[in-house]
Amino acid sequence: MECLAIEGGHRLTGTLRIHGAKNAALPILAASVMAHGESTIQDVPDLQDIRVMTTILRQLGAKVNAEGSTLRIDATLLQSTEVPEHLMRQMRSSIFLMGPILARFGHVRVSKPGGCTIGSRPIDLHLKGLQALGATIEEKHGYIDCRATRLRGAKIHLDIPSVGATENLIMAAVFAEGTTVIENAAREPEIADLANYLNAMGAKVQGAGDDTVIIEGVDRLEAVEYRVIPDRIVTGTMMVAAAVTQGDITLQNTNAAHLGVVINKLREAGAVVTVEGDVMQVKMEGRPKPIDSIKTTYYPGFPTDLQSPFMTLMSVAAGTSMVTESVFEGRYQHVSELRRMGANIKVDLRTAIMEGVAELTGATVEASDLRAGAALILAGLAANGTTYVENVHHIDRGYEQVEAMFGQLGAKIWRVQK
């Protein structure tokens, strides 16, 4: 079994460039199936989820060429409208292909997607929205079959501001006849990035990043060259890593506007965060201060994807902190692993209370999902002794060459077979 070995007690210092955002790149790659010609997408991270998506695109008939962090995609001759089941199960984000394939071909067939086990993430909002646009949907034997002779603009109100549903419906509506209005839309920066890409290709999307998005249907999109935004979750993870190791790091290719509440909470914990353009410096001296309350919620609130790394930070704070998880009910699976390392955490339903300890100790722990794995790496960096993080494949879904990233900042971290 492959795992990460981490020798704790080393203060992180140095400079690191943040790679492009996985959660922006995946829907952008999906949207590329709607374009005529060869699209060039820059700053695409080399991650397992990205590899699965490019494999799906190739099996559907697209030409995909990779040169470093640049992908060139030509889906002009795409013919298949069925996403292979074995690939669909590997990555939940493959559901993004429903909207663009349906819009282009009038038919798409997918199996129900897989992904991390962090809680319920039903796709009913995707399906209800597509039905509102005129699609007929049949669910049978684990497959979803969507058909529409021509999608038509509609007014869609999402019950919750789902990122995936917002993005899928925007892509579907690009080729719909007339005007589509999506209310209670998710507001994450990755949605605005997708809309910017679509608009560069000739779409007419307004309001992405706000709670109401308006899409005027068009007949054709043309391939363009586009650069993906920086990964705000990776940025936040590295910021917390600097704080938990009492380090001093400089991060390049960042967007502080996407991390306002995170920066505020780090400053509350005692970190010094300096921003100059797309460069951010994070410095911490001494143990972190406790944070009275963190409550995860939809953007622009505190991101659920950074809840677990912050719990690691609060585990070594000089006092009592509290976290409330309001997005995913299954996102405390890392708590038992942090306890193995000496953390003092009590969970009551969706609220966790942490009594900070002076020191964590190295142990063998298991990553249950992507962000839990990141939290355990941070715990290992701060711990006394050596920590082994198993199920590293979860971490590889969101952090490009994670050991090289931390190693560049002075961490002692390497892959081993156990």
PDB file of N, CA and C in Angstrom, residues 39-109:
ATOM      1  N   SER A  39      -9.504  23.727 -28.678  1.00  0.00           N
ATOM      2  CA  SER A  39      -9.403  24.609 -27.516  1.00  0.00           C
ATOM      3  C   SER A  39      -8.057  24.394 -26.829  1.00  0.00           C
ATOM      4  N   THR A  40      -7.475  25.473 -26.331  1.00  0.00           N
ATOM      5  CA  THR A  40      -6.221  25.397 -25.591  1.00  0.00           C
ATOM      6  C   THR A  40      -6.481  25.878 -24.170  1.00  0.00           C
ATOM      7  N   ILE A  41      -6.351  24.976 -23.199  1.00  0.00           N
ATOM      8  CA  ILE A  41      -6.619  25.291 -21.802  1.00  0.00           C
ATOM      9  C   ILE A  41      -5.301  25.254 -21.044  1.00  0.00           C
ATOM     10  N   GLN A  42      -4.933  26.389 -20.457  1.00  0.00           N
ATOM     11  CA  GLN A  42      -3.648  26.508 -19.775  1.00  0.00           C
ATOM     12  C   GLN A  42      -3.809  26.407 -18.259  1.00  0.00           C
ATOM     13  N   ASP A  43      -2.725  26.016 -17.604  1.00  0.00           N
ATOM     14  CA  ASP A  43      -2.645  25.881 -16.142  1.00  0.00           C
ATOM     15  C   ASP A  43      -3.640  24.845 -15.618  1.00  0.00           C
ATOM     16  N   VAL A  44      -3.735  23.735 -16.327  1.00  0.00           N
ATOM     17  CA  VAL A  44      -4.567  22.616 -15.883  1.00  0.00           C
ATOM     18  C   VAL A  44      -3.714  21.727 -14.973  1.00  0.00           C
ATOM     19  N   PRO A  45      -4.134  21.481 -13.739  1.00  0.00           N
ATOM     20  CA  PRO A  45      -3.304  20.682 -12.830  1.00  0.00           C
ATOM     21  C   PRO A  45      -3.263  19.214 -13.250  1.00  0.00           C
ATOM     22  N   ASP A  46      -2.136  18.571 -12.973  1.00  0.00           N
ATOM     23  CA  ASP A  46      -1.970  17.149 -13.301  1.00  0.00           C
ATOM     24  C   ASP A  46      -2.470  16.334 -12.114  1.00  0.00           C
ATOM     25  N   LEU A  47      -3.769  16.034 -12.123  1.00  0.00           N
ATOM     26  CA  LEU A  47      -4.430  15.355 -11.019  1.00  0.00           C
ATOM     27  C   LEU A  47      -5.189  14.143 -11.534  1.00  0.00           C
ATOM     28  N   GLN A  48      -5.495  13.222 -10.642  1.00  0.00           N
ATOM     29  CA  GLN A  48      -6.212  12.020 -11.037  1.00  0.00           C
ATOM     30  C   GLN A  48      -7.567  12.352 -11.659  1.00  0.00           C
ATOM     31  N   ASP A  49      -8.312  13.282 -11.071  1.00  0.00           N
ATOM     32  CA  ASP A  49      -9.618  13.641 -11.618  1.00  0.00           C
ATOM     33  C   ASP A  49      -9.499  14.210 -13.028  1.00  0.00           C
ATOM     34  N   ILE A  50      -8.457  14.993 -13.271  1.00  0.00           N
ATOM     35  CA  ILE A  50      -8.233  15.547 -14.605  1.00  0.00           C
ATOM     36  C   ILE A  50      -7.920  14.429 -15.593  1.00  0.00           C
ATOM     37  N   ARG A  51      -7.120  13.460 -15.154  1.00  0.00           N
ATOM     38  CA  ARG A  51      -6.784  12.337 -16.042  1.00  0.00           C
ATOM     39  C   ARG A  51      -8.029  11.528 -16.396  1.00  0.00           C
ATOM     40  N   VAL A  52      -8.906  11.331 -15.429  1.00  0.00           N
ATOM     41  CA  VAL A  52     -10.148  10.613 -15.708  1.00  0.00           C
ATOM     42  C   VAL A  52     -10.991  11.385 -16.715  1.00  0.00           C
ATOM     43  N   MET A  53     -11.102  12.704 -16.529  1.00  0.00           N
ATOM     44  CA  MET A  53     -11.905  13.502 -17.453  1.00  0.00           C
ATOM     45  C   MET A  53     -11.335  13.454 -18.866  1.00  0.00           C
ATOM     46  N   THR A  54     -10.020  13.554 -19.018  1.00  0.00           N
ATOM     47  CA  THR A  54      -9.436  13.508 -20.365  1.00  0.00           C
ATOM     48  C   THR A  54      -9.607  12.126 -20.979  1.00  0.00           C
ATOM     49  N   THR A  55      -9.548  11.078 -20.165  1.00  0.00           N
ATOM     50  CA  THR A  55      -9.803   9.727 -20.679  1.00  0.00           C
ATOM     51  C   THR A  55     -11.229   9.613 -21.195  1.00  0.00           C
ATOM     52  N   ILE A  56     -12.180  10.161 -20.452  1.00  0.00           N
ATOM     53  CA  ILE A  56     -13.575  10.158 -20.903  1.00  0.00           C
ATOM     54  C   ILE A  56     -13.709  10.897 -22.228  1.00  0.00           C
ATOM     55  N   LEU A  57     -13.095  12.071 -22.331  1.00  0.00           N
ATOM     56  CA  LEU A  57     -13.192  12.861 -23.564  1.00  0.00           C
ATOM     57  C   LEU A  57     -12.631  12.078 -24.754  1.00  0.00           C
ATOM     58  N   ARG A  58     -11.504  11.408 -24.532  1.00  0.00           N
ATOM     59  CA  ARG A  58     -10.919  10.616 -25.623  1.00  0.00           C
ATOM     60  C   ARG A  58     -11.854   9.473 -26.022  1.00  0.00           C
ATOM     61  N   GLN A  59     -12.460   8.816 -25.046  1.00  0.00           N
ATOM     62  CA  GLN A  59     -13.346   7.690 -25.371  1.00  0.00           C
ATOM     63  C   GLN A  59     -14.626   8.165 -26.063  1.00  0.00           C
ATOM     64  N   LEU A  60     -15.006   9.411 -25.842  1.00  0.00           N
ATOM     65  CA  LEU A  60     -16.162   9.963 -26.549  1.00  0.00           C
ATOM     66  C   LEU A  60     -15.818  10.370 -27.982  1.00  0.00           C
ATOM     67  N   GLY A  61     -14.514  10.408 -28.296  1.00  0.00           N
ATOM     68  CA  GLY A  61     -14.097  10.734 -29.653  1.00  0.00           C
ATOM     69  C   GLY A  61     -13.328  12.027 -29.801  1.00  0.00           C
ATOM     70  N   ALA A  62     -13.049  12.716 -28.697  1.00  0.00           N
ATOM     71  CA  ALA A  62     -12.297  13.965 -28.762  1.00  0.00           C
ATOM     72  C   ALA A  62     -10.800  13.678 -28.872  1.00  0.00           C
ATOM     73  N   LYS A  63     -10.076  14.614 -29.464  1.00  0.00           N
ATOM     74  CA  LYS A  63      -8.620  14.563 -29.483  1.00  0.00           C
ATOM     75  C   LYS A  63      -8.106  15.409 -28.326  1.00  0.00           C
ATOM     76  N   VAL A  64      -7.295  14.807 -27.481  1.00  0.00           N
ATOM     77  CA  VAL A  64      -6.767  15.518 -26.318  1.00  0.00           C
ATOM     78  C   VAL A  64      -5.255  15.342 -26.292  1.00  0.00           C
ATOM     79  N   ASN A  65      -4.529  16.453 -26.317  1.00  0.00           N
ATOM     80  CA  ASN A  65      -3.076  16.424 -26.250  1.00  0.00           C
ATOM     81  C   ASN A  65      -2.617  17.263 -25.067  1.00  0.00           C
ATOM     82  N   ALA A  66      -1.699  16.713 -24.276  1.00  0.00           N
ATOM     83  CA  ALA A  66      -1.190  17.401 -23.095  1.00  0.00           C
ATOM     84  C   ALA A  66       0.267  17.782 -23.298  1.00  0.00           C
ATOM     85  N   GLU A  67       0.588  19.025 -22.991  1.00  0.00           N
ATOM     86  CA  GLU A  67       1.968  19.518 -23.005  1.00  0.00           C
ATOM     87  C   GLU A  67       2.190  20.259 -21.696  1.00  0.00           C
ATOM     88  N   GLY A  68       2.737  19.562 -20.700  1.00  0.00           N
ATOM     89  CA  GLY A  68       2.874  20.159 -19.386  1.00  0.00           C
ATOM     90  C   GLY A  68       1.500  20.449 -18.792  1.00  0.00           C
ATOM     91  N   SER A  69       1.281  21.691 -18.397  1.00  0.00           N
ATOM     92  CA  SER A  69       0.001  22.070 -17.799  1.00  0.00           C
ATOM     93  C   SER A  69      -0.986  22.614 -18.829  1.00  0.00           C
ATOM     94  N   THR A  70      -0.673  22.450 -20.120  1.00  0.00           N
ATOM     95  CA  THR A  70      -1.559  22.915 -21.196  1.00  0.00           C
ATOM     96  C   THR A  70      -2.219  21.728 -21.881  1.00  0.00           C
ATOM     97  N   LEU A  71      -3.533  21.780 -21.999  1.00  0.00           N
ATOM     98  CA  LEU A  71      -4.286  20.748 -22.718  1.00  0.00           C
ATOM     99  C   LEU A  71      -4.883  21.344 -23.974  1.00  0.00           C
ATOM    100  N   ARG A  72      -4.774  20.599 -25.066  1.00  0.00           N
ATOM    101  CA  ARG A  72      -5.417  20.987 -26.321  1.00  0.00           C
ATOM    102  C   ARG A  72      -6.496  19.958 -26.634  1.00  0.00           C
ATOM    103  N   ILE A  73      -7.723  20.458 -26.793  1.00  0.00           N
ATOM    104  CA  ILE A  73      -8.886  19.574 -26.937  1.00  0.00           C
ATOM    105  C   ILE A  73      -9.636  19.946 -28.202  1.00  0.00           C
ATOM    106  N   ASP A  74      -9.843  18.956 -29.060  1.00  0.00           N
ATOM    107  CA  ASP A  74     -10.638  19.153 -30.266  1.00  0.00           C
ATOM    108  C   ASP A  74     -11.752  18.111 -30.272  1.00  0.00           C
ATOM    109  N   ALA A  75     -12.959  18.585 -30.027  1.00  0.00           N
ATOM    110  CA  ALA A  75     -14.126  17.694 -29.964  1.00  0.00           C
ATOM    111  C   ALA A  75     -15.021  17.850 -31.182  1.00  0.00           C
ATOM    112  N   THR A  76     -14.481  18.399 -32.243  1.00  0.00           N
ATOM    113  CA  THR A  76     -15.281  18.642 -33.448  1.00  0.00           C
ATOM    114  C   THR A  76     -15.926  17.371 -33.956  1.00  0.00           C
ATOM    115  N   LEU A  77     -15.180  16.261 -33.926  1.00  0.00           N
ATOM    116  CA  LEU A  77     -15.678  14.992 -34.474  1.00  0.00           C
ATOM    117  C   LEU A  77     -16.255  14.079 -33.397  1.00  0.00           C
ATOM    118  N   LEU A  78     -16.533  14.626 -32.238  1.00  0.00           N
ATOM    119  CA  LEU A  78     -17.132  13.838 -31.161  1.00  0.00           C
ATOM    120  C   LEU A  78     -18.436  13.199 -31.632  1.00  0.00           C
ATOM    121  N   GLN A  79     -18.623  11.915 -31.334  1.00  0.00           N
ATOM    122  CA  GLN A  79     -19.825  11.219 -31.797  1.00  0.00           C
ATOM    123  C   GLN A  79     -20.578  10.523 -30.677  1.00  0.00           C
ATOM    124  N   SER A  80     -19.862   9.891 -29.753  1.00  0.00           N
ATOM    125  CA  SER A  80     -20.527   9.144 -28.692  1.00  0.00           C
ATOM    126  C   SER A  80     -21.190  10.085 -27.696  1.00  0.00           C
ATOM    127  N   THR A  81     -22.362   9.697 -27.213  1.00  0.00           N
ATOM    128  CA  THR A  81     -23.076  10.488 -26.198  1.00  0.00           C
ATOM    129  C   THR A  81     -23.268   9.702 -24.908  1.00  0.00           C
ATOM    130  N   GLU A  82     -22.512   8.622 -24.738  1.00  0.00           N
ATOM    131  CA  GLU A  82     -22.611   7.808 -23.527  1.00  0.00           C
ATOM    132  C   GLU A  82     -21.287   7.805 -22.786  1.00  0.00           C
ATOM    133  N   VAL A  83     -21.298   8.296 -21.558  1.00  0.00           N
ATOM    134  CA  VAL A  83     -20.086   8.321 -20.743  1.00  0.00           C
ATOM    135  C   VAL A  83     -19.856   6.921 -20.178  1.00  0.00           C
ATOM    136  N   PRO A  84     -18.667   6.332 -20.388  1.00  0.00           N
ATOM    137  CA  PRO A  84     -18.413   4.972 -19.912  1.00  0.00           C
ATOM    138  C   PRO A  84     -18.638   4.840 -18.406  1.00  0.00           C
ATOM    139  N   GLU A  85     -19.343   3.775 -18.036  1.00  0.00           N
ATOM    140  CA  GLU A  85     -19.732   3.601 -16.633  1.00  0.00           C
ATOM    141  C   GLU A  85     -18.530   3.500 -15.705  1.00  0.00           C
ATOM    142  N   HIS A  86     -17.510   2.736 -16.084  1.00  0.00           N
ATOM    143  CA  HIS A  86     -16.383   2.528 -15.169  1.00  0.00           C
ATOM    144  C   HIS A  86     -15.635   3.824 -14.892  1.00  0.00           C
ATOM    145  N   LEU A  87     -15.657   4.750 -15.846  1.00  0.00           N
ATOM    146  CA  LEU A  87     -15.030   6.041 -15.626  1.00  0.00           C
ATOM    147  C   LEU A  87     -15.943   6.978 -14.844  1.00  0.00           C
ATOM    148  N   MET A  88     -17.237   6.897 -15.110  1.00  0.00           N
ATOM    149  CA  MET A  88     -18.203   7.719 -14.385  1.00  0.00           C
ATOM    150  C   MET A  88     -18.135   7.433 -12.886  1.00  0.00           C
ATOM    151  N   ARG A  89     -17.904   6.178 -12.535  1.00  0.00           N
ATOM    152  CA  ARG A  89     -17.871   5.805 -11.127  1.00  0.00           C
ATOM    153  C   ARG A  89     -16.605   6.285 -10.426  1.00  0.00           C
ATOM    154  N   GLN A  90     -15.569   6.557 -11.206  1.00  0.00           N
ATOM    155  CA  GLN A  90     -14.307   6.983 -10.607  1.00  0.00           C
ATOM    156  C   GLN A  90     -14.327   8.439 -10.168  1.00  0.00           C
ATOM    157  N   MET A  91     -15.194   9.246 -10.778  1.00  0.00           N
ATOM    158  CA  MET A  91     -15.131  10.678 -10.526  1.00  0.00           C
ATOM    159  C   MET A  91     -16.512  11.295 -10.614  1.00  0.00           C
ATOM    160  N   ARG A  92     -16.953  11.877  -9.527  1.00  0.00           N
ATOM    161  CA  ARG A  92     -18.265  12.496  -9.470  1.00  0.00           C
ATOM    162  C   ARG A  92     -18.407  13.641 -10.487  1.00  0.00           C
ATOM    163  N   SER A  93     -17.309  14.370 -10.723  1.00  0.00           N
ATOM    164  CA  SER A  93     -17.382  15.534 -11.605  1.00  0.00           C
ATOM    165  C   SER A  93     -17.663  15.180 -13.055  1.00  0.00           C
ATOM    166  N   SER A  94     -17.645  13.898 -13.405  1.00  0.00           N
ATOM    167  CA  SER A  94     -18.009  13.511 -14.761  1.00  0.00           C
ATOM    168  C   SER A  94     -19.459  13.861 -15.070  1.00  0.00           C
ATOM    169  N   ILE A  95     -20.253  14.139 -14.034  1.00  0.00           N
ATOM    170  CA  ILE A  95     -21.651  14.547 -14.239  1.00  0.00           C
ATOM    171  C   ILE A  95     -21.718  15.859 -15.008  1.00  0.00           C
ATOM    172  N   PHE A  96     -20.618  16.642 -15.001  1.00  0.00           N
ATOM    173  CA  PHE A  96     -20.590  17.909 -15.740  1.00  0.00           C
ATOM    174  C   PHE A  96     -20.797  17.711 -17.240  1.00  0.00           C
ATOM    175  N   LEU A  97     -20.566  16.505 -17.733  1.00  0.00           N
ATOM    176  CA  LEU A  97     -20.698  16.267 -19.168  1.00  0.00           C
ATOM    177  C   LEU A  97     -22.148  16.164 -19.613  1.00  0.00           C
ATOM    178  N   MET A  98     -23.083  16.001 -18.660  1.00  0.00           N
ATOM    179  CA  MET A  98     -24.490  15.870 -19.038  1.00  0.00           C
ATOM    180  C   MET A  98     -24.987  17.083 -19.803  1.00  0.00           C
ATOM    181  N   GLY A  99     -24.793  18.267 -19.235  1.00  0.00           N
ATOM    182  CA  GLY A  99     -25.319  19.489 -19.837  1.00  0.00           C
ATOM    183  C   GLY A  99     -24.774  19.767 -21.220  1.00  0.00           C
ATOM    184  N   PRO A 100     -23.446  19.813 -21.389  1.00  0.00           N
ATOM    185  CA  PRO A 100     -22.906  20.141 -22.716  1.00  0.00           C
ATOM    186  C   PRO A 100     -23.178  19.091 -23.787  1.00  0.00           C
ATOM    187  N   ILE A 101     -23.122  17.793 -23.428  1.00  0.00           N
ATOM    188  CA  ILE A 101     -23.395  16.766 -24.441  1.00  0.00           C
ATOM    189  C   ILE A 101     -24.862  16.797 -24.847  1.00  0.00           C
ATOM    190  N   LEU A 102     -25.758  16.941 -23.874  1.00  0.00           N
ATOM    191  CA  LEU A 102     -27.186  17.039 -24.193  1.00  0.00           C
ATOM    192  C   LEU A 102     -27.457  18.244 -25.071  1.00  0.00           C
ATOM    193  N   ALA A 103     -26.843  19.373 -24.751  1.00  0.00           N
ATOM    194  CA  ALA A 103     -27.072  20.589 -25.530  1.00  0.00           C
ATOM    195  C   ALA A 103     -26.591  20.437 -26.972  1.00  0.00           C
ATOM    196  N   ARG A 104     -25.476  19.758 -27.144  1.00  0.00           N
ATOM    197  CA  ARG A 104     -24.918  19.630 -28.498  1.00  0.00           C
ATOM    198  C   ARG A 104     -25.610  18.563 -29.332  1.00  0.00           C
ATOM    199  N   PHE A 105     -25.921  17.407 -28.700  1.00  0.00           N
ATOM    200  CA  PHE A 105     -26.406  16.273 -29.477  1.00  0.00           C
ATOM    201  C   PHE A 105     -27.880  15.948 -29.254  1.00  0.00           C
ATOM    202  N   GLY A 106     -28.485  16.499 -28.223  1.00  0.00           N
ATOM    203  CA  GLY A 106     -29.877  16.178 -27.924  1.00  0.00           C
ATOM    204  C   GLY A 106     -30.045  14.863 -27.189  1.00  0.00           C
ATOM    205  N   HIS A 107     -28.929  14.264 -26.770  1.00  0.00           N
ATOM    206  CA  HIS A 107     -29.004  12.988 -26.037  1.00  0.00           C
ATOM    207  C   HIS A 107     -27.729  12.808 -25.228  1.00  0.00           C
ATOM    208  N   VAL A 108     -27.860  12.278 -24.005  1.00  0.00           N
ATOM    209  CA  VAL A 108     -26.710  11.882 -23.213  1.00  0.00           C
ATOM    210  C   VAL A 108     -27.145  10.751 -22.288  1.00  0.00           C
ATOM    211  N   ARG A 109     -26.245   9.792 -22.090  1.00  0.00           N
ATOM    212  CA  ARG A 109     -26.522   8.661 -21.202  1.00  0.00           C
ATOM    213  C   ARG A 109     -25.345   8.491 -20.262  1.00  0.00           C
TER     214      ARG A 109
END
